[in-house]
mmCIF file of C-alpha atoms in Angstrom:
data_model
loop_
_atom_site.group_PDB
_atom_site.id
_atom_site.type_symbol
_atom_site.label_atom_id
_atom_site.label_comp_id
_atom_site.label_asym_id
_atom_site.label_seq_id
_atom_site.Cartn_x
_atom_site.Cartn_y
_atom_site.Cartn_z
ATOM 1 C CA MET N 1 1.104 13.218 -10.623
ATOM 2 C CA PHE N 2 0.074 10.118 -8.721
ATOM 3 C CA ARG N 3 -3.400 9.135 -7.621
ATOM 4 C CA LEU N 4 -5.619 6.197 -6.745
ATOM 5 C CA SER N 5 -8.858 5.672 -8.647
ATOM 6 C CA ASN N 6 -12.034 3.826 -7.693
ATOM 7 C CA SER N 7 -13.363 4.028 -11.236
ATOM 8 C CA PRO N 8 -12.052 2.729 -14.592
ATOM 9 C CA LEU N 9 -9.088 4.710 -15.900
ATOM 10 C CA GLU N 10 -9.748 7.176 -18.701
ATOM 11 C CA ILE N 11 -6.695 6.558 -20.806
ATOM 12 C CA ASN N 12 -7.372 9.330 -23.325
ATOM 13 C CA ASN N 13 -7.420 11.917 -20.527
ATOM 14 C CA LEU N 14 -4.222 10.527 -19.011
ATOM 15 C CA HIS N 15 -2.546 10.562 -22.394
ATOM 16 C CA ALA N 16 -3.703 14.134 -23.044
ATOM 17 C CA SER N 17 -2.306 15.281 -19.674
ATOM 18 C CA LEU N 18 1.233 14.432 -20.810
ATOM 19 C CA GLN N 19 1.793 16.936 -23.591
ATOM 20 C CA SER N 20 4.818 19.157 -24.144
ATOM 21 C CA GLU N 21 6.272 20.765 -27.231
ATOM 22 C CA THR N 22 9.741 19.749 -26.044
ATOM 23 C CA ALA N 23 8.804 16.074 -25.610
ATOM 24 C CA GLY N 24 10.149 13.831 -28.354
ATOM 25 C CA GLY N 25 9.247 10.609 -26.595
ATOM 26 C CA PHE N 26 6.273 9.201 -24.696
ATOM 27 C CA VAL N 27 6.436 5.803 -22.975
ATOM 28 C CA CYS N 28 3.523 4.188 -21.202
ATOM 29 C CA PHE N 29 3.004 1.012 -19.205
ATOM 30 C CA GLU N 30 -0.410 -0.519 -18.576
ATOM 31 C CA GLY N 31 -0.759 -3.294 -16.021
ATOM 32 C CA ARG N 32 -3.820 -5.449 -16.793
ATOM 33 C CA VAL N 33 -5.697 -8.112 -14.891
ATOM 34 C CA ARG N 34 -4.761 -11.489 -16.360
ATOM 35 C CA THR N 35 -6.592 -14.741 -16.106
ATOM 36 C CA LEU N 36 -3.720 -17.006 -15.070
ATOM 37 C CA ASN N 37 -1.500 -16.680 -11.992
ATOM 38 C CA GLU N 38 0.786 -19.443 -10.749
ATOM 39 C CA GLY N 39 -1.276 -22.096 -12.496
ATOM 40 C CA LYS N 40 -4.649 -20.978 -11.147
ATOM 41 C CA THR N 41 -7.480 -19.483 -13.205
ATOM 42 C CA VAL N 42 -8.294 -16.011 -11.910
ATOM 43 C CA THR N 43 -11.863 -14.750 -12.432
ATOM 44 C CA SER N 44 -11.539 -11.280 -10.851
ATOM 45 C CA LEU N 45 -9.527 -9.403 -8.264
ATOM 46 C CA GLU N 46 -9.797 -6.736 -5.617
ATOM 47 C CA TYR N 47 -7.309 -3.998 -4.841
ATOM 48 C CA GLU N 48 -7.347 -2.400 -1.402
ATOM 49 C CA SER N 49 -5.077 0.419 -0.248
ATOM 50 C CA TYR N 50 -4.098 2.498 2.723
ATOM 51 C CA GLY N 51 -4.935 5.604 0.712
ATOM 52 C CA PRO N 52 -3.165 8.482 2.499
ATOM 53 C CA LEU N 53 0.180 6.687 2.677
ATOM 54 C CA ALA N 54 -0.131 5.112 -0.789
ATOM 55 C CA GLU N 55 -0.658 8.561 -2.315
ATOM 56 C CA LYS N 56 2.266 10.090 -0.412
ATOM 57 C CA GLU N 57 4.591 7.228 -1.371
ATOM 58 C CA GLY N 58 3.370 7.297 -4.985
ATOM 59 C CA LEU N 59 4.205 10.997 -5.237
ATOM 60 C CA ARG N 60 7.645 10.292 -3.752
ATOM 61 C CA VAL N 61 8.288 7.666 -6.450
ATOM 62 C CA ILE N 62 7.312 10.118 -9.204
ATOM 63 C CA GLN N 63 9.574 12.788 -7.676
ATOM 64 C CA GLU N 64 12.478 10.313 -7.441
ATOM 65 C CA ALA N 65 12.028 9.421 -11.124
ATOM 66 C CA LYS N 66 12.230 13.117 -12.022
ATOM 67 C CA GLU N 67 15.461 13.460 -10.038
ATOM 68 C CA LYS N 68 17.090 10.294 -11.417
ATOM 69 C CA PHE N 69 16.208 10.656 -15.106
ATOM 70 C CA PRO N 70 16.082 13.707 -17.441
ATOM 71 C CA ILE N 71 12.337 13.536 -18.058
ATOM 72 C CA ILE N 72 9.756 16.285 -18.537
ATOM 73 C CA ALA N 73 6.808 14.774 -16.684
ATOM 74 C CA ALA N 74 5.460 11.498 -15.319
ATOM 75 C CA SER N 75 2.020 10.352 -14.207
ATOM 76 C CA CYS N 76 0.686 7.230 -12.574
ATOM 77 C CA VAL N 77 -2.806 6.113 -11.584
ATOM 78 C CA HIS N 78 -3.558 2.905 -9.675
ATOM 79 C CA ARG N 79 -7.004 1.308 -9.602
ATOM 80 C CA ILE N 80 -8.645 0.322 -6.329
ATOM 81 C CA GLY N 81 -11.728 -1.877 -5.986
ATOM 82 C CA HIS N 82 -13.080 -4.913 -7.807
ATOM 83 C CA LEU N 83 -11.540 -5.474 -11.259
ATOM 84 C CA GLN N 84 -12.374 -7.944 -14.004
ATOM 85 C CA ILE N 85 -10.064 -9.785 -16.410
ATOM 86 C CA GLY N 86 -8.593 -7.345 -18.931
ATOM 87 C CA ASP N 87 -9.215 -4.235 -16.805
ATOM 88 C CA ILE N 88 -6.330 -1.799 -16.452
ATOM 89 C CA ALA N 89 -4.969 -1.967 -12.907
ATOM 90 C CA ILE N 90 -2.200 0.606 -13.255
ATOM 91 C CA TRP N 91 -1.157 3.185 -15.835
ATOM 92 C CA VAL N 92 2.260 4.845 -15.929
ATOM 93 C CA GLY N 93 3.161 7.480 -18.534
ATOM 94 C CA VAL N 94 6.390 9.420 -18.984
ATOM 95 C CA ILE N 95 7.476 12.094 -21.486
ATOM 96 C CA SER N 96 11.034 13.228 -22.166
ATOM 97 C CA GLN N 97 13.046 15.010 -24.834
ATOM 98 C CA HIS N 98 14.548 11.721 -26.056
ATOM 99 C CA ARG N 99 13.133 8.203 -25.682
ATOM 100 C CA GLY N 100 15.790 6.635 -23.435
ATOM 101 C CA PRO N 101 14.955 8.395 -20.158
ATOM 102 C CA SER N 102 11.226 7.783 -20.677
ATOM 103 C CA PHE N 103 11.778 4.008 -20.926
ATOM 104 C CA GLU N 104 14.059 4.006 -17.881
ATOM 105 C CA ALA N 105 11.825 6.231 -15.744
ATOM 106 C CA CYS N 106 8.708 4.241 -16.654
ATOM 107 C CA ARG N 107 10.402 1.014 -15.560
ATOM 108 C CA TYR N 108 11.634 2.653 -12.352
ATOM 109 C CA ILE N 109 8.170 3.953 -11.469
ATOM 110 C CA ILE N 110 6.286 0.675 -12.004
ATOM 111 C CA ASP N 111 8.911 -1.343 -10.110
ATOM 112 C CA GLU N 112 8.958 1.031 -7.117
ATOM 113 C CA ILE N 113 5.152 1.365 -7.019
ATOM 114 C CA LYS N 114 4.789 -2.420 -6.934
ATOM 115 C CA SER N 115 7.287 -2.922 -4.138
ATOM 116 C CA ARG N 116 6.622 0.103 -1.903
ATOM 117 C CA LEU N 117 3.008 1.285 -1.930
ATOM 118 C CA PRO N 118 0.583 -0.050 0.694
ATOM 119 C CA ILE N 119 -1.725 -1.667 -1.861
ATOM 120 C CA TRP N 120 -2.997 -5.233 -1.595
ATOM 121 C CA LYS N 121 -4.459 -7.598 -4.165
ATOM 122 C CA LYS N 122 -6.930 -10.396 -3.532
ATOM 123 C CA GLU N 123 -7.412 -12.855 -6.358
ATOM 124 C CA HIS N 124 -10.651 -14.783 -6.809
ATOM 125 C CA TYR N 125 -10.227 -18.147 -8.546
ATOM 126 C CA GLN N 126 -12.455 -20.267 -10.754
ATOM 127 C CA ASP N 127 -12.458 -23.053 -8.152
ATOM 128 C CA GLY N 128 -14.123 -20.721 -5.606
ATOM 129 C CA ASP N 129 -10.969 -20.122 -3.578
ATOM 130 C CA SER N 130 -9.411 -16.675 -3.072
ATOM 131 C CA GLY N 131 -6.253 -15.307 -1.570
ATOM 132 C CA TRP N 132 -4.262 -12.187 -0.738
ATOM 133 C CA ILE N 133 -1.168 -12.170 -2.938
ATOM 134 C CA ASN N 134 2.132 -12.342 -1.002
ATOM 135 C CA CYS N 135 0.240 -12.670 2.293
ATOM 136 C CA GLU N 136 -0.720 -16.328 2.264
ATOM 137 C CA LYS N 137 2.675 -17.929 1.803
ATOM 138 C CA PRO N 138 4.369 -16.755 5.028
ATOM 139 C CA ASN N 139 2.092 -19.204 6.825
ATOM 140 C CA SER N 140 1.002 -22.440 5.167
ATOM 141 C CA SER N 141 -2.044 -22.824 7.399
ATOM 142 C CA SER N 142 -3.915 -20.195 5.370
ATOM 143 C CA LYS N 143 -6.433 -21.671 3.006
ATOM 144 C CA MET L 1 5.283 22.398 35.316
ATOM 145 C CA SER L 2 1.620 22.762 34.478
ATOM 146 C CA SER L 3 -0.781 19.987 35.423
ATOM 147 C CA CYS L 4 -1.502 19.623 31.745
ATOM 148 C CA GLY L 5 2.180 18.936 30.977
ATOM 149 C CA LEU L 6 2.466 16.440 33.841
ATOM 150 C CA LYS L 7 -0.607 14.595 32.607
ATOM 151 C CA HIS L 8 0.973 14.379 29.172
ATOM 152 C CA ILE L 9 4.224 12.917 30.548
ATOM 153 C CA LEU L 10 2.363 10.350 32.647
ATOM 154 C CA LYS L 11 0.355 9.330 29.613
ATOM 155 C CA THR L 12 3.401 8.893 27.404
ATOM 156 C CA MET L 13 5.071 6.776 30.117
ATOM 157 C CA GLY L 14 2.230 4.338 30.579
ATOM 158 C CA GLU L 15 -1.207 3.632 29.317
ATOM 159 C CA LYS L 16 -2.265 5.323 26.128
ATOM 160 C CA THR L 17 -5.063 5.099 23.615
ATOM 161 C CA VAL L 18 -4.041 4.212 20.076
ATOM 162 C CA HIS L 19 -6.107 3.913 16.931
ATOM 163 C CA ILE L 20 -5.434 0.973 14.632
ATOM 164 C CA GLN L 21 -6.612 0.497 11.074
ATOM 165 C CA TYR L 22 -6.460 -2.989 9.510
ATOM 166 C CA PHE L 23 -6.154 -3.876 5.834
ATOM 167 C CA ALA L 24 -6.281 -6.945 3.616
ATOM 168 C CA LEU L 25 -5.477 -10.239 5.383
ATOM 169 C CA LEU L 26 -5.107 -8.556 8.796
ATOM 170 C CA ARG L 27 -8.537 -6.905 8.432
ATOM 171 C CA GLU L 28 -10.114 -10.271 7.653
ATOM 172 C CA GLN L 29 -8.333 -12.020 10.527
ATOM 173 C CA ARG L 30 -9.223 -9.216 12.983
ATOM 174 C CA LYS L 31 -12.789 -9.235 11.549
ATOM 175 C CA GLN L 32 -12.880 -5.446 11.669
ATOM 176 C CA ALA L 33 -11.244 -2.513 9.921
ATOM 177 C CA ASN L 34 -10.650 -0.174 12.873
ATOM 178 C CA GLU L 35 -10.267 -0.206 16.605
ATOM 179 C CA SER L 36 -9.151 2.110 19.384
ATOM 180 C CA LEU L 37 -7.560 0.482 22.377
ATOM 181 C CA HIS L 38 -5.832 1.224 25.646
ATOM 182 C CA THR L 39 -2.354 -0.228 25.842
ATOM 183 C CA ASN L 40 0.853 -0.058 27.802
ATOM 184 C CA ALA L 41 2.876 -1.021 24.709
ATOM 185 C CA GLN L 42 5.771 1.376 24.218
ATOM 186 C CA THR L 43 6.465 0.539 20.573
ATOM 187 C CA PRO L 44 4.626 -0.826 17.515
ATOM 188 C CA ALA L 45 6.567 -4.095 17.988
ATOM 189 C CA GLU L 46 5.200 -4.487 21.525
ATOM 190 C CA LEU L 47 1.707 -3.592 20.359
ATOM 191 C CA TYR L 48 1.765 -6.155 17.541
ATOM 192 C CA ARG L 49 2.948 -8.851 19.960
ATOM 193 C CA GLU L 50 0.074 -7.929 22.278
ATOM 194 C CA LEU L 51 -2.474 -8.085 19.427
ATOM 195 C CA ALA L 52 -1.103 -11.319 17.975
ATOM 196 C CA GLN L 53 -1.746 -13.030 21.322
ATOM 197 C CA LYS L 54 -5.413 -12.049 21.173
ATOM 198 C CA HIS L 55 -6.196 -12.514 17.484
ATOM 199 C CA PRO L 56 -5.496 -15.258 14.904
ATOM 200 C CA PHE L 57 -2.917 -13.284 12.911
ATOM 201 C CA THR L 58 -0.856 -15.559 10.669
ATOM 202 C CA LEU L 59 1.663 -12.909 9.564
ATOM 203 C CA ALA L 60 4.823 -12.632 11.654
ATOM 204 C CA GLN L 61 6.169 -9.185 12.477
ATOM 205 C CA GLU L 62 9.074 -9.805 10.086
ATOM 206 C CA ASN L 63 6.568 -10.028 7.196
ATOM 207 C CA LEU L 64 4.999 -6.677 8.050
ATOM 208 C CA GLN L 65 5.874 -3.012 7.974
ATOM 209 C CA VAL L 66 4.331 -0.437 10.250
ATOM 210 C CA ALA L 67 3.035 3.079 9.620
ATOM 211 C CA LEU L 68 2.514 5.647 12.364
ATOM 212 C CA ASN L 69 0.394 8.717 11.617
ATOM 213 C CA GLU L 70 0.572 8.084 7.865
ATOM 214 C CA GLU L 71 4.339 7.532 7.580
ATOM 215 C CA PHE L 72 6.462 4.367 7.545
ATOM 216 C CA VAL L 73 8.392 4.068 10.838
ATOM 217 C CA SER L 74 10.682 1.604 12.583
ATOM 218 C CA TRP L 75 9.176 -1.029 14.869
ATOM 219 C CA GLU L 76 11.005 0.556 17.825
ATOM 220 C CA THR L 77 9.484 4.044 17.468
ATOM 221 C CA SER L 78 7.932 5.314 20.731
ATOM 222 C CA LEU L 79 4.144 5.307 20.817
ATOM 223 C CA SER L 80 2.211 8.314 22.118
ATOM 224 C CA ASP L 81 -1.370 8.796 23.210
ATOM 225 C CA GLY L 82 -3.633 9.260 20.194
ATOM 226 C CA ASP L 83 -1.288 7.691 17.653
ATOM 227 C CA HIS L 84 -2.773 6.173 14.521
ATOM 228 C CA LEU L 85 -1.186 2.873 13.480
ATOM 229 C CA VAL L 86 -1.398 0.637 10.464
ATOM 230 C CA PHE L 87 0.341 -2.736 10.299
ATOM 231 C CA ILE L 88 1.160 -3.229 6.638
ATOM 232 C CA PRO L 89 0.944 -6.770 5.247
ATOM 233 C CA PRO L 90 3.197 -7.722 2.280
ATOM 234 C CA VAL L 91 2.171 -5.370 -0.530
ATOM 235 C CA ALA L 92 1.042 -6.414 -4.008
ATOM 236 C CA GLY L 93 0.256 -3.334 -6.071
ATOM 237 C CA GLY L 94 0.655 -3.049 -9.825
#
């Protein structure tokens, strides 16, 4: 399962959705909004996405993880909208018979989601400035 | 050939209407999220060059990806009348 969410993630529900009597291991990754990035103090951030393609690509990543690793199930939800420090931005959970494949698949999913999905992040800084991550550096004239 | 088919061929050879959706930095630089425009561009690469001459886009084509009708495609894919395009700035999910 992969989906985008405009509202805070309900971790207990996500956790409950990954149950299996054959699962001996559950691994989860939570990405949280942190206050420091590259030396600047972040006060909040916004996630924006091209929803239809992000959801298709997210499902592809989950399917790839199932093909590459002997896991039972995997889920991922990515927040969209305005988030505050400490909020959960992304949740990835994997269950498998033994722990190894869950760790590997979880790492695969978060890495692929970060590099492939059309999702953008704008950080707002304490000094009043803001910027789209990875978009500002290609041209130094951006503020 | 039916007149309908001929009209379709003429459209795919020349001017077409495409629908563009902008996100993140491109949306801010274009100052709008959507537009439909008439163009003679044959490919997304040609269309981006055309747009970059009119608007203050700071991202070069090499920093972008392009999606056509909700799928990633190559910059040299042929455009057709009614296509929906998204130029995808460097992503930063997670």
